[in-house]
Short mmCIF file of N, CA, C and O in Angstrom, two decimals:
data_model
loop_
_atom_site.label_atom_id
_atom_site.label_comp_id
_atom_site.label_asym_id
_atom_site.label_seq_id
_atom_site.Cartn_x
_atom_site.Cartn_y
_atom_site.Cartn_z
N MET F 1 121.91 40.39 180.62
CA MET F 1 122.03 41.76 180.12
C MET F 1 122.89 41.76 178.85
O MET F 1 123.89 41.09 178.76
N THR F 2 122.49 42.56 177.91
CA THR F 2 123.22 42.67 176.66
C THR F 2 124.48 43.51 176.86
O THR F 2 124.43 44.55 177.47
N THR F 3 125.61 43.01 176.37
CA THR F 3 126.83 43.80 176.37
C THR F 3 127.09 44.18 174.92
O THR F 3 127.33 43.31 174.08
N LEU F 4 127.01 45.45 174.64
CA LEU F 4 127.18 45.94 173.27
C LEU F 4 128.66 46.14 172.96
O LEU F 4 129.43 46.57 173.81
N HIS F 5 129.04 45.81 171.72
CA HIS F 5 130.44 45.86 171.29
C HIS F 5 130.60 46.63 169.99
O HIS F 5 129.68 46.70 169.18
N THR F 6 131.80 47.14 169.79
CA THR F 6 132.21 47.67 168.50
C THR F 6 133.64 47.18 168.28
O THR F 6 134.15 46.39 169.07
N THR F 7 134.28 47.63 167.23
CA THR F 7 135.67 47.27 166.94
C THR F 7 136.38 48.52 166.42
O THR F 7 135.73 49.49 166.01
N PHE F 8 137.69 48.48 166.41
CA PHE F 8 138.44 49.60 165.82
C PHE F 8 138.09 49.76 164.35
O PHE F 8 137.98 50.88 163.85
N ASN F 9 137.90 48.65 163.66
CA ASN F 9 137.55 48.71 162.25
C ASN F 9 136.21 49.42 162.06
O ASN F 9 136.07 50.30 161.20
N LEU F 10 135.20 49.05 162.84
CA LEU F 10 133.89 49.70 162.74
C LEU F 10 133.97 51.19 163.11
O LEU F 10 133.30 52.01 162.50
N LEU F 11 134.76 51.51 164.12
CA LEU F 11 134.93 52.92 164.50
C LEU F 11 135.51 53.71 163.33
O LEU F 11 135.08 54.82 163.02
N HIS F 12 136.50 53.12 162.67
CA HIS F 12 137.14 53.78 161.52
C HIS F 12 136.14 53.95 160.37
O HIS F 12 136.04 55.04 159.80
N VAL F 13 135.41 52.89 160.04
CA VAL F 13 134.43 52.93 158.94
C VAL F 13 133.36 53.99 159.19
O VAL F 13 132.93 54.67 158.26
N HIS F 14 132.94 54.16 160.44
CA HIS F 14 131.89 55.13 160.76
C HIS F 14 132.42 56.54 160.99
O HIS F 14 131.66 57.44 161.30
N GLY F 15 133.73 56.73 160.86
CA GLY F 15 134.30 58.08 160.96
C GLY F 15 134.47 58.60 162.37
O GLY F 15 134.22 59.78 162.62
N ALA F 16 134.92 57.76 163.27
CA ALA F 16 135.17 58.21 164.64
C ALA F 16 136.18 59.36 164.63
O ALA F 16 137.08 59.40 163.79
N CYS F 17 136.00 60.28 165.57
CA CYS F 17 136.94 61.41 165.62
C CYS F 17 138.34 60.89 165.97
O CYS F 17 138.49 59.93 166.71
N GLU F 18 139.32 61.54 165.39
CA GLU F 18 140.70 61.09 165.53
C GLU F 18 141.18 61.10 166.99
O GLU F 18 141.83 60.17 167.44
N SER F 19 140.81 62.15 167.73
CA SER F 19 141.29 62.24 169.12
C SER F 19 140.68 61.14 169.99
O SER F 19 141.38 60.53 170.80
N GLY F 20 139.40 60.86 169.82
CA GLY F 20 138.75 59.80 170.59
C GLY F 20 139.29 58.43 170.22
O GLY F 20 139.50 57.57 171.08
N TYR F 21 139.51 58.22 168.93
CA TYR F 21 140.05 56.96 168.43
C TYR F 21 141.44 56.72 169.04
O TYR F 21 141.73 55.64 169.54
N ARG F 22 142.28 57.76 168.99
CA ARG F 22 143.64 57.64 169.54
C ARG F 22 143.63 57.38 171.04
O ARG F 22 144.41 56.59 171.56
N LYS F 23 142.74 58.09 171.75
CA LYS F 23 142.65 57.93 173.20
C LYS F 23 142.27 56.49 173.56
O LYS F 23 142.86 55.89 174.46
N LEU F 24 141.29 55.94 172.85
CA LEU F 24 140.88 54.55 173.09
C LEU F 24 142.00 53.59 172.74
O LEU F 24 142.29 52.66 173.50
N ALA F 25 142.64 53.81 171.60
CA ALA F 25 143.74 52.94 171.19
C ALA F 25 144.85 52.92 172.24
O ALA F 25 145.36 51.86 172.60
N LYS F 26 145.20 54.09 172.75
CA LYS F 26 146.25 54.18 173.76
C LYS F 26 145.84 53.42 175.03
O LYS F 26 146.63 52.67 175.60
N ALA F 27 144.58 53.59 175.45
CA ALA F 27 144.11 52.93 176.66
C ALA F 27 144.09 51.40 176.52
O ALA F 27 144.29 50.68 177.50
N LEU F 28 143.89 50.92 175.30
CA LEU F 28 143.82 49.47 175.07
C LEU F 28 145.14 48.88 174.60
O LEU F 28 145.21 47.73 174.20
N GLY F 29 146.19 49.67 174.62
CA GLY F 29 147.51 49.17 174.25
C GLY F 29 147.83 49.23 172.77
O GLY F 29 148.78 48.60 172.31
N GLY F 30 147.02 49.95 172.01
CA GLY F 30 147.26 50.11 170.57
C GLY F 30 146.32 49.25 169.74
O GLY F 30 145.84 48.21 170.19
N VAL F 31 146.09 49.71 168.53
CA VAL F 31 145.19 49.01 167.61
C VAL F 31 145.76 47.65 167.25
O VAL F 31 145.04 46.65 167.21
N THR F 32 147.05 47.58 167.01
CA THR F 32 147.69 46.31 166.62
C THR F 32 147.55 45.29 167.74
O THR F 32 147.18 44.14 167.50
N ARG F 33 147.81 45.71 168.95
CA ARG F 33 147.72 44.80 170.11
C ARG F 33 146.28 44.36 170.33
O ARG F 33 146.02 43.18 170.57
N GLN F 34 145.35 45.29 170.27
CA GLN F 34 143.94 44.98 170.48
C GLN F 34 143.38 44.16 169.32
O GLN F 34 142.61 43.24 169.52
N GLY F 35 143.78 44.53 168.12
CA GLY F 35 143.23 43.89 166.92
C GLY F 35 142.13 44.75 166.33
O GLY F 35 141.30 45.28 167.06
N LYS F 36 142.14 44.91 165.02
CA LYS F 36 141.17 45.78 164.36
C LYS F 36 139.74 45.26 164.46
O LYS F 36 138.80 46.04 164.43
N ASN F 37 139.57 43.94 164.57
CA ASN F 37 138.23 43.36 164.60
C ASN F 37 137.88 42.68 165.92
O ASN F 37 136.89 41.96 166.01
N THR F 38 138.69 42.92 166.95
CA THR F 38 138.40 42.37 168.27
C THR F 38 137.32 43.21 168.93
O THR F 38 137.41 44.44 168.95
N PRO F 39 136.27 42.57 169.46
CA PRO F 39 135.19 43.34 170.09
C PRO F 39 135.67 44.20 171.25
O PRO F 39 136.49 43.77 172.07
N ILE F 40 135.18 45.43 171.29
CA ILE F 40 135.45 46.37 172.38
C ILE F 40 134.10 46.71 173.01
O ILE F 40 133.23 47.28 172.35
N PRO F 41 133.89 46.35 174.28
CA PRO F 41 132.61 46.69 174.92
C PRO F 41 132.42 48.21 175.00
O PRO F 41 133.36 48.95 175.27
N ILE F 42 131.20 48.64 174.77
CA ILE F 42 130.89 50.07 174.83
C ILE F 42 131.18 50.63 176.23
O ILE F 42 131.66 51.75 176.35
N TRP F 43 130.95 49.84 177.28
CA TRP F 43 131.23 50.32 178.63
C TRP F 43 132.72 50.65 178.79
O TRP F 43 133.08 51.56 179.51
N ARG F 44 133.57 49.93 178.07
CA ARG F 44 135.01 50.19 178.15
C ARG F 44 135.34 51.55 177.54
O ARG F 44 136.20 52.28 178.02
N ILE F 45 134.63 51.92 176.48
CA ILE F 45 134.84 53.22 175.84
C ILE F 45 134.39 54.33 176.79
O ILE F 45 135.06 55.36 176.90
N ALA F 46 133.30 54.11 177.50
CA ALA F 46 132.86 55.10 178.50
C ALA F 46 133.91 55.26 179.59
O ALA F 46 134.15 56.36 180.09
N GLU F 47 134.57 54.17 179.95
CA GLU F 47 135.61 54.19 180.98
C GLU F 47 136.86 54.93 180.51
O GLU F 47 137.44 55.72 181.25
N THR F 48 137.30 54.64 179.30
CA THR F 48 138.57 55.20 178.82
C THR F 48 138.42 56.59 178.23
O THR F 48 139.31 57.42 178.39
N ASN F 49 137.32 56.84 177.55
CA ASN F 49 137.11 58.14 176.91
C ASN F 49 136.12 58.95 177.74
O ASN F 49 136.53 59.62 178.65
N ASP F 50 134.85 58.86 177.41
CA ASP F 50 133.81 59.51 178.21
C ASP F 50 132.46 58.99 177.74
O ASP F 50 132.37 58.22 176.78
N LEU F 51 131.40 59.40 178.44
CA LEU F 51 130.07 58.93 178.11
C LEU F 51 129.65 59.37 176.72
O LEU F 51 129.03 58.61 175.98
N TYR F 52 130.00 60.59 176.34
CA TYR F 52 129.63 61.08 175.01
C TYR F 52 130.21 60.18 173.92
O TYR F 52 129.51 59.79 172.99
N ASP F 53 131.49 59.83 174.03
CA ASP F 53 132.11 58.95 173.04
C ASP F 53 131.42 57.58 173.02
O ASP F 53 131.18 57.01 171.96
N ALA F 54 131.11 57.06 174.21
CA ALA F 54 130.45 55.75 174.28
C ALA F 54 129.09 55.80 173.60
O ALA F 54 128.73 54.89 172.84
N LEU F 55 128.34 56.87 173.82
CA LEU F 55 127.03 57.00 173.18
C LEU F 55 127.18 57.12 171.67
O LEU F 55 126.41 56.53 170.91
N TRP F 56 128.18 57.88 171.21
CA TRP F 56 128.41 58.00 169.77
C TRP F 56 128.72 56.62 169.18
O TRP F 56 128.25 56.28 168.09
N CYS F 57 129.51 55.84 169.90
CA CYS F 57 129.94 54.53 169.40
C CYS F 57 128.79 53.54 169.26
O CYS F 57 128.92 52.54 168.57
N LEU F 58 127.65 53.82 169.88
CA LEU F 58 126.51 52.91 169.74
C LEU F 58 126.10 52.73 168.29
O LEU F 58 125.59 51.69 167.91
N GLN F 59 126.33 53.76 167.47
CA GLN F 59 125.96 53.64 166.06
C GLN F 59 126.86 52.67 165.29
O GLN F 59 126.55 52.31 164.17
N THR F 60 127.95 52.27 165.90
CA THR F 60 128.91 51.39 165.21
C THR F 60 128.83 49.95 165.67
O THR F 60 129.62 49.13 165.21
N ILE F 61 127.94 49.64 166.57
CA ILE F 61 127.96 48.32 167.21
C ILE F 61 127.67 47.19 166.23
O ILE F 61 127.10 47.39 165.17
N GLN F 62 128.06 46.00 166.65
CA GLN F 62 127.93 44.81 165.82
C GLN F 62 126.53 44.20 165.91
O GLN F 62 126.08 43.56 164.99
N GLU F 63 125.85 44.38 167.03
CA GLU F 63 124.57 43.74 167.25
C GLU F 63 123.46 44.35 166.38
O GLU F 63 123.59 45.44 165.87
N ASP F 64 122.36 43.62 166.24
CA ASP F 64 121.20 44.08 165.47
C ASP F 64 120.56 45.27 166.18
O ASP F 64 120.12 45.17 167.32
N TYR F 65 120.49 46.41 165.50
CA TYR F 65 120.04 47.65 166.12
C TYR F 65 118.58 47.60 166.57
O TYR F 65 118.28 47.86 167.72
N GLU F 66 117.67 47.30 165.67
CA GLU F 66 116.24 47.37 166.00
C GLU F 66 115.83 46.38 167.08
O GLU F 66 115.11 46.72 167.99
N ALA F 67 116.31 45.14 166.99
CA ALA F 67 115.88 44.11 167.91
C ALA F 67 116.59 44.17 169.26
O ALA F 67 115.96 43.98 170.30
N GLN F 68 117.89 44.43 169.26
CA GLN F 68 118.66 44.37 170.50
C GLN F 68 119.05 45.73 171.04
O GLN F 68 118.97 45.97 172.24
N VAL F 69 119.48 46.60 170.18
CA VAL F 69 120.11 47.82 170.64
C VAL F 69 119.10 48.91 171.00
O VAL F 69 119.20 49.52 172.06
N LYS F 70 118.15 49.16 170.14
CA LYS F 70 117.21 50.26 170.37
C LYS F 70 116.51 50.14 171.74
O LYS F 70 116.51 51.09 172.51
N PRO F 71 115.92 48.97 172.07
CA PRO F 71 115.29 48.87 173.39
C PRO F 71 116.30 49.01 174.53
O PRO F 71 116.00 49.62 175.56
N PHE F 72 117.49 48.48 174.32
CA PHE F 72 118.54 48.57 175.34
C PHE F 72 118.94 50.02 175.58
O PHE F 72 119.06 50.48 176.71
N ILE F 73 119.14 50.77 174.49
CA ILE F 73 119.55 52.16 174.61
C ILE F 73 118.48 52.98 175.33
O ILE F 73 118.78 53.79 176.21
N ARG F 74 117.23 52.77 174.96
CA ARG F 74 116.15 53.52 175.62
C ARG F 74 116.13 53.25 177.12
O ARG F 74 116.01 54.16 177.93
N GLN F 75 116.24 51.97 177.50
CA GLN F 75 116.23 51.63 178.93
C GLN F 75 117.45 52.20 179.63
O GLN F 75 117.36 52.73 180.72
N TYR F 76 118.60 52.11 178.98
CA TYR F 76 119.84 52.61 179.56
C TYR F 76 119.77 54.12 179.80
O TYR F 76 120.13 54.61 180.86
N MET F 77 119.28 54.85 178.81
CA MET F 77 119.17 56.29 178.96
C MET F 77 118.15 56.67 180.03
O MET F 77 118.35 57.61 180.79
N ALA F 78 117.05 55.92 180.12
CA ALA F 78 116.07 56.17 181.17
C ALA F 78 116.70 55.92 182.55
O ALA F 78 116.47 56.67 183.49
N ASP F 79 117.51 54.87 182.64
CA ASP F 79 118.20 54.59 183.91
C ASP F 79 119.16 55.70 184.28
O ASP F 79 119.27 56.08 185.44
N ILE F 80 119.89 56.23 183.29
CA ILE F 80 120.81 57.34 183.57
C ILE F 80 120.05 58.55 184.09
O ILE F 80 120.42 59.15 185.10
N LEU F 81 118.95 58.89 183.42
CA LEU F 81 118.14 60.02 183.89
C LEU F 81 117.60 59.74 185.29
O LEU F 81 117.57 60.63 186.14
N GLY F 82 117.19 58.51 185.54
CA GLY F 82 116.66 58.15 186.85
C GLY F 82 117.68 58.21 187.96
O GLY F 82 117.34 58.44 189.12
N HIS F 83 118.96 58.04 187.63
CA HIS F 83 120.02 58.07 188.64
C HIS F 83 120.54 59.47 188.92
O HIS F 83 121.34 59.66 189.83
N LEU F 84 120.13 60.43 188.12
CA LEU F 84 120.53 61.80 188.42
C LEU F 84 119.95 62.18 189.77
O LEU F 84 118.92 61.66 190.18
N CYS F 85 120.58 63.07 190.43
CA CYS F 85 120.17 63.46 191.78
C CYS F 85 118.91 64.33 191.68
O CYS F 85 118.97 65.55 191.86
N LEU F 86 117.77 63.71 191.44
CA LEU F 86 116.54 64.45 191.20
C LEU F 86 116.13 65.33 192.38
O LEU F 86 115.59 66.41 192.19
N SER F 87 116.40 64.89 193.59
CA SER F 87 115.94 65.65 194.75
C SER F 87 116.66 66.98 194.91
O SER F 87 116.14 67.88 195.57
N THR F 88 117.83 67.13 194.32
CA THR F 88 118.57 68.38 194.49
C THR F 88 118.39 69.33 193.31
O THR F 88 118.92 70.44 193.33
N LEU F 89 117.63 68.91 192.32
CA LEU F 89 117.41 69.75 191.14
C LEU F 89 116.15 70.59 191.33
O LEU F 89 115.25 70.21 192.06
N PRO F 90 116.07 71.73 190.64
CA PRO F 90 114.84 72.52 190.69
C PRO F 90 113.65 71.70 190.20
O PRO F 90 113.79 70.80 189.37
N LYS F 91 112.46 72.03 190.69
CA LYS F 91 111.25 71.27 190.36
C LYS F 91 111.00 71.18 188.85
O LYS F 91 110.63 70.13 188.34
N ASN F 92 111.23 72.29 188.12
CA ASN F 92 110.98 72.24 186.67
C ASN F 92 111.96 71.30 185.97
O ASN F 92 111.62 70.63 185.01
N THR F 93 113.19 71.20 186.48
CA THR F 93 114.17 70.28 185.91
C THR F 93 113.81 68.85 186.25
O THR F 93 113.92 67.95 185.40
N GLN F 94 113.35 68.62 187.48
CA GLN F 94 112.91 67.28 187.87
C GLN F 94 111.77 66.81 186.97
O GLN F 94 111.76 65.67 186.52
N ALA F 95 110.82 67.70 186.70
CA ALA F 95 109.68 67.35 185.86
C ALA F 95 110.14 67.03 184.43
O ALA F 95 109.64 66.08 183.82
N LEU F 96 111.08 67.80 183.93
CA LEU F 96 111.60 67.56 182.58
C LEU F 96 112.32 66.22 182.50
O LEU F 96 112.14 65.45 181.55
N LEU F 97 113.12 65.90 183.51
CA LEU F 97 113.80 64.61 183.53
C LEU F 97 112.82 63.46 183.66
O LEU F 97 112.96 62.43 183.00
N GLN F 98 111.80 63.62 184.50
CA GLN F 98 110.80 62.55 184.66
C GLN F 98 110.06 62.32 183.34
O GLN F 98 109.77 61.19 182.97
N GLU F 99 109.78 63.41 182.62
CA GLU F 99 109.14 63.28 181.31
C GLU F 99 110.02 62.45 180.37
O GLU F 99 109.55 61.57 179.66
N GLY F 100 111.32 62.73 180.38
CA GLY F 100 112.26 61.97 179.55
C GLY F 100 112.30 60.50 179.93
O GLY F 100 112.32 59.62 179.07
N ILE F 101 112.29 60.21 181.21
CA ILE F 101 112.29 58.82 181.68
C ILE F 101 111.05 58.10 181.16
O ILE F 101 111.13 56.99 180.63
N ASN F 102 109.90 58.74 181.31
CA ASN F 102 108.64 58.13 180.86
C ASN F 102 108.64 57.89 179.36
O ASN F 102 108.21 56.84 178.88
N ILE F 103 109.14 58.86 178.60
CA ILE F 103 109.20 58.72 177.14
C ILE F 103 110.11 57.57 176.75
O ILE F 103 109.77 56.74 175.90
N LEU F 104 111.28 57.49 177.36
CA LEU F 104 112.25 56.46 176.99
C LEU F 104 111.81 55.06 177.40
O LEU F 104 112.13 54.08 176.73
N ARG F 105 111.09 54.96 178.51
CA ARG F 105 110.67 53.63 178.97
C ARG F 105 109.43 53.11 178.25
O ARG F 105 109.10 51.95 178.36
N ASN F 106 108.75 53.96 177.52
CA ASN F 106 107.54 53.55 176.81
C ASN F 106 107.95 52.96 175.46
O ASN F 106 108.40 53.68 174.57
N PRO F 107 107.77 51.65 175.26
CA PRO F 107 108.19 51.03 174.00
C PRO F 107 107.41 51.54 172.79
O PRO F 107 107.87 51.40 171.66
N ALA F 108 106.26 52.15 173.00
CA ALA F 108 105.46 52.66 171.89
C ALA F 108 105.90 54.05 171.44
O ALA F 108 105.44 54.55 170.42
N THR F 109 106.82 54.68 172.17
CA THR F 109 107.28 56.01 171.81
C THR F 109 108.01 55.97 170.48
O THR F 109 108.86 55.11 170.24
N THR F 110 107.68 56.92 169.62
CA THR F 110 108.32 56.97 168.29
C THR F 110 109.62 57.77 168.36
O THR F 110 109.85 58.54 169.30
N ASN F 111 110.44 57.61 167.34
CA ASN F 111 111.67 58.41 167.25
C ASN F 111 111.36 59.89 167.17
O ASN F 111 112.10 60.71 167.70
N GLU F 112 110.25 60.25 166.51
CA GLU F 112 109.86 61.65 166.40
C GLU F 112 109.54 62.23 167.78
O GLU F 112 109.89 63.37 168.08
N GLU F 113 108.86 61.45 168.63
CA GLU F 113 108.54 61.91 169.99
C GLU F 113 109.81 62.07 170.82
O GLU F 113 109.94 63.03 171.58
N ILE F 114 110.74 61.16 170.65
CA ILE F 114 112.02 61.27 171.37
C ILE F 114 112.78 62.50 170.89
O ILE F 114 113.34 63.26 171.69
N SER F 115 112.79 62.74 169.58
CA SER F 115 113.47 63.92 169.03
C SER F 115 112.83 65.21 169.54
O SER F 115 113.53 66.17 169.86
N ALA F 116 111.50 65.24 169.60
CA ALA F 116 110.81 66.43 170.11
C ALA F 116 111.17 66.68 171.57
O ALA F 116 111.41 67.82 171.97
N TYR F 117 111.23 65.61 172.36
CA TYR F 117 111.64 65.76 173.75
C TYR F 117 113.09 66.25 173.84
O TYR F 117 113.40 67.13 174.64
N ALA F 118 113.96 65.68 173.02
CA ALA F 118 115.37 66.10 173.03
C ALA F 118 115.50 67.58 172.71
O ALA F 118 116.27 68.29 173.36
N ASP F 119 114.73 68.06 171.73
CA ASP F 119 114.75 69.49 171.40
C ASP F 119 114.31 70.33 172.59
O ASP F 119 114.91 71.35 172.92
N LYS F 120 113.26 69.88 173.26
CA LYS F 120 112.75 70.59 174.44
C LYS F 120 113.80 70.61 175.55
O LYS F 120 114.02 71.64 176.19
N ALA F 121 114.46 69.48 175.78
CA ALA F 121 115.48 69.39 176.82
C ALA F 121 116.69 70.28 176.48
O ALA F 121 117.24 70.94 177.36
N TRP F 122 117.11 70.29 175.20
CA TRP F 122 118.22 71.16 174.78
C TRP F 122 117.86 72.63 174.99
O TRP F 122 118.69 73.42 175.46
N ASP F 123 116.63 73.00 174.65
CA ASP F 123 116.20 74.38 174.85
C ASP F 123 116.27 74.76 176.33
O ASP F 123 116.74 75.84 176.68
N ALA F 124 115.83 73.86 177.20
CA ALA F 124 115.88 74.11 178.64
C ALA F 124 117.32 74.21 179.12
O ALA F 124 117.66 75.07 179.94
N ALA F 125 118.19 73.35 178.59
CA ALA F 125 119.60 73.38 178.99
C ALA F 125 120.27 74.68 178.54
O ALA F 125 121.04 75.28 179.30
N ARG F 126 119.95 75.11 177.32
CA ARG F 126 120.52 76.38 176.83
C ARG F 126 120.06 77.55 177.69
O ARG F 126 120.85 78.44 178.03
N ALA F 127 118.79 77.55 178.06
CA ALA F 127 118.26 78.63 178.90
C ALA F 127 118.93 78.62 180.27
O ALA F 127 119.30 79.67 180.80
N ALA F 128 119.09 77.44 180.84
CA ALA F 128 119.74 77.33 182.17
C ALA F 128 121.19 77.77 182.08
O ALA F 128 121.70 78.47 182.96
N TRP F 129 121.87 77.38 181.01
CA TRP F 129 123.27 77.77 180.82
C TRP F 129 123.40 79.28 180.69
O TRP F 129 124.27 79.90 181.28
N ALA F 130 122.51 79.88 179.91
CA ALA F 130 122.55 81.33 179.72
C ALA F 130 122.32 82.05 181.04
O ALA F 130 123.01 83.03 181.36
N ALA F 131 121.39 81.56 181.83
CA ALA F 131 121.11 82.18 183.13
C ALA F 131 122.30 82.02 184.07
O ALA F 131 122.68 82.96 184.77
N ALA F 132 122.92 80.85 184.07
CA ALA F 132 124.08 80.62 184.94
C ALA F 132 125.26 81.49 184.52
O ALA F 132 125.97 82.04 185.36
N ARG F 133 125.46 81.63 183.20
CA ARG F 133 126.54 82.50 182.70
C ARG F 133 126.31 83.94 183.11
O ARG F 133 127.24 84.64 183.53
N ALA F 134 125.08 84.40 182.97
CA ALA F 134 124.76 85.77 183.34
C ALA F 134 124.99 86.00 184.83
O ALA F 134 125.56 87.03 185.23
N ALA F 135 124.59 85.05 185.65
CA ALA F 135 124.79 85.17 187.09
C ALA F 135 126.28 85.18 187.44
O ALA F 135 126.73 85.97 188.28
N ALA F 136 127.05 84.33 186.78
CA ALA F 136 128.49 84.28 187.04
C ALA F 136 129.17 85.58 186.63
O ALA F 136 130.02 86.11 187.34
N ARG F 137 128.77 86.13 185.48
CA ARG F 137 129.35 87.40 185.03
C ARG F 137 128.99 88.54 185.98
O ARG F 137 129.83 89.38 186.30
N ALA F 138 127.75 88.54 186.43
CA ALA F 138 127.32 89.59 187.37
C ALA F 138 128.09 89.49 188.67
O ALA F 138 128.54 90.50 189.22
N ALA F 139 128.28 88.25 189.14
CA ALA F 139 129.03 88.06 190.39
C ALA F 139 130.48 88.48 190.23
O ALA F 139 131.06 89.14 191.10
N ALA F 140 131.09 88.13 189.09
CA ALA F 140 132.47 88.51 188.84
C ALA F 140 132.60 90.02 188.73
O ALA F 140 133.53 90.62 189.26
N TRP F 141 131.65 90.65 188.04
CA TRP F 141 131.65 92.10 187.91
C TRP F 141 131.51 92.77 189.27
O TRP F 141 132.24 93.69 189.60
N ALA F 142 130.58 92.24 190.08
CA ALA F 142 130.36 92.80 191.43
C ALA F 142 131.60 92.63 192.30
O ALA F 142 131.99 93.53 193.03
N ALA F 143 132.26 91.48 192.20
CA ALA F 143 133.48 91.24 192.99
C ALA F 143 134.58 92.19 192.55
O ALA F 143 135.30 92.74 193.37
N GLY F 144 134.69 92.39 191.26
CA GLY F 144 135.70 93.31 190.75
C GLY F 144 135.41 94.74 191.17
O GLY F 144 136.32 95.48 191.54
N ASP F 145 134.16 95.11 191.15
CA ASP F 145 133.76 96.43 191.59
C ASP F 145 134.04 96.62 193.08
O ASP F 145 134.49 97.68 193.50
N ALA F 146 133.77 95.60 193.88
CA ALA F 146 133.97 95.70 195.31
C ALA F 146 135.45 95.90 195.64
O ALA F 146 135.80 96.63 196.58
N GLU F 147 136.34 95.30 194.86
CA GLU F 147 137.78 95.43 195.10
C GLU F 147 138.26 96.84 194.75
O GLU F 147 139.21 97.34 195.33
N ARG F 148 137.62 97.46 193.77
CA ARG F 148 138.02 98.80 193.35
C ARG F 148 137.63 99.88 194.35
O ARG F 148 138.20 100.95 194.37
N VAL F 149 136.58 99.61 195.13
CA VAL F 149 136.07 100.63 196.06
C VAL F 149 136.94 100.79 197.26
O VAL F 149 137.69 100.12 197.71
#
């Protein structure tokens, strides 16, 4: 299995956010102790910071992107989607996730197709978030009303 790496120097060159950079540096004992060019596994960044930071850091890795990284990232993201608790999600969400898994696992899928799927998934997430917010506000309003009566 490929272990992808970056370095503090590469993170700096690519413009890593200051808070994430500092958080990683603190977790690794400081930039000086770690070394500016010492490889840092991406999984370590997910451990110390979060998954979002680790995914962002993929753009800074040392390995060859097209040959090693792109296929790895697609498989990794498909695996993450596959490990989500599909049985507890609504059917339309399950179908959307399965579509994403199929798209990511297909080596012939283009970047444009992945981007189109990502747009579709973001739209669905925004709609679900809006519905959840509305339900929470209604529940809070109803609870407040019930206390006043």
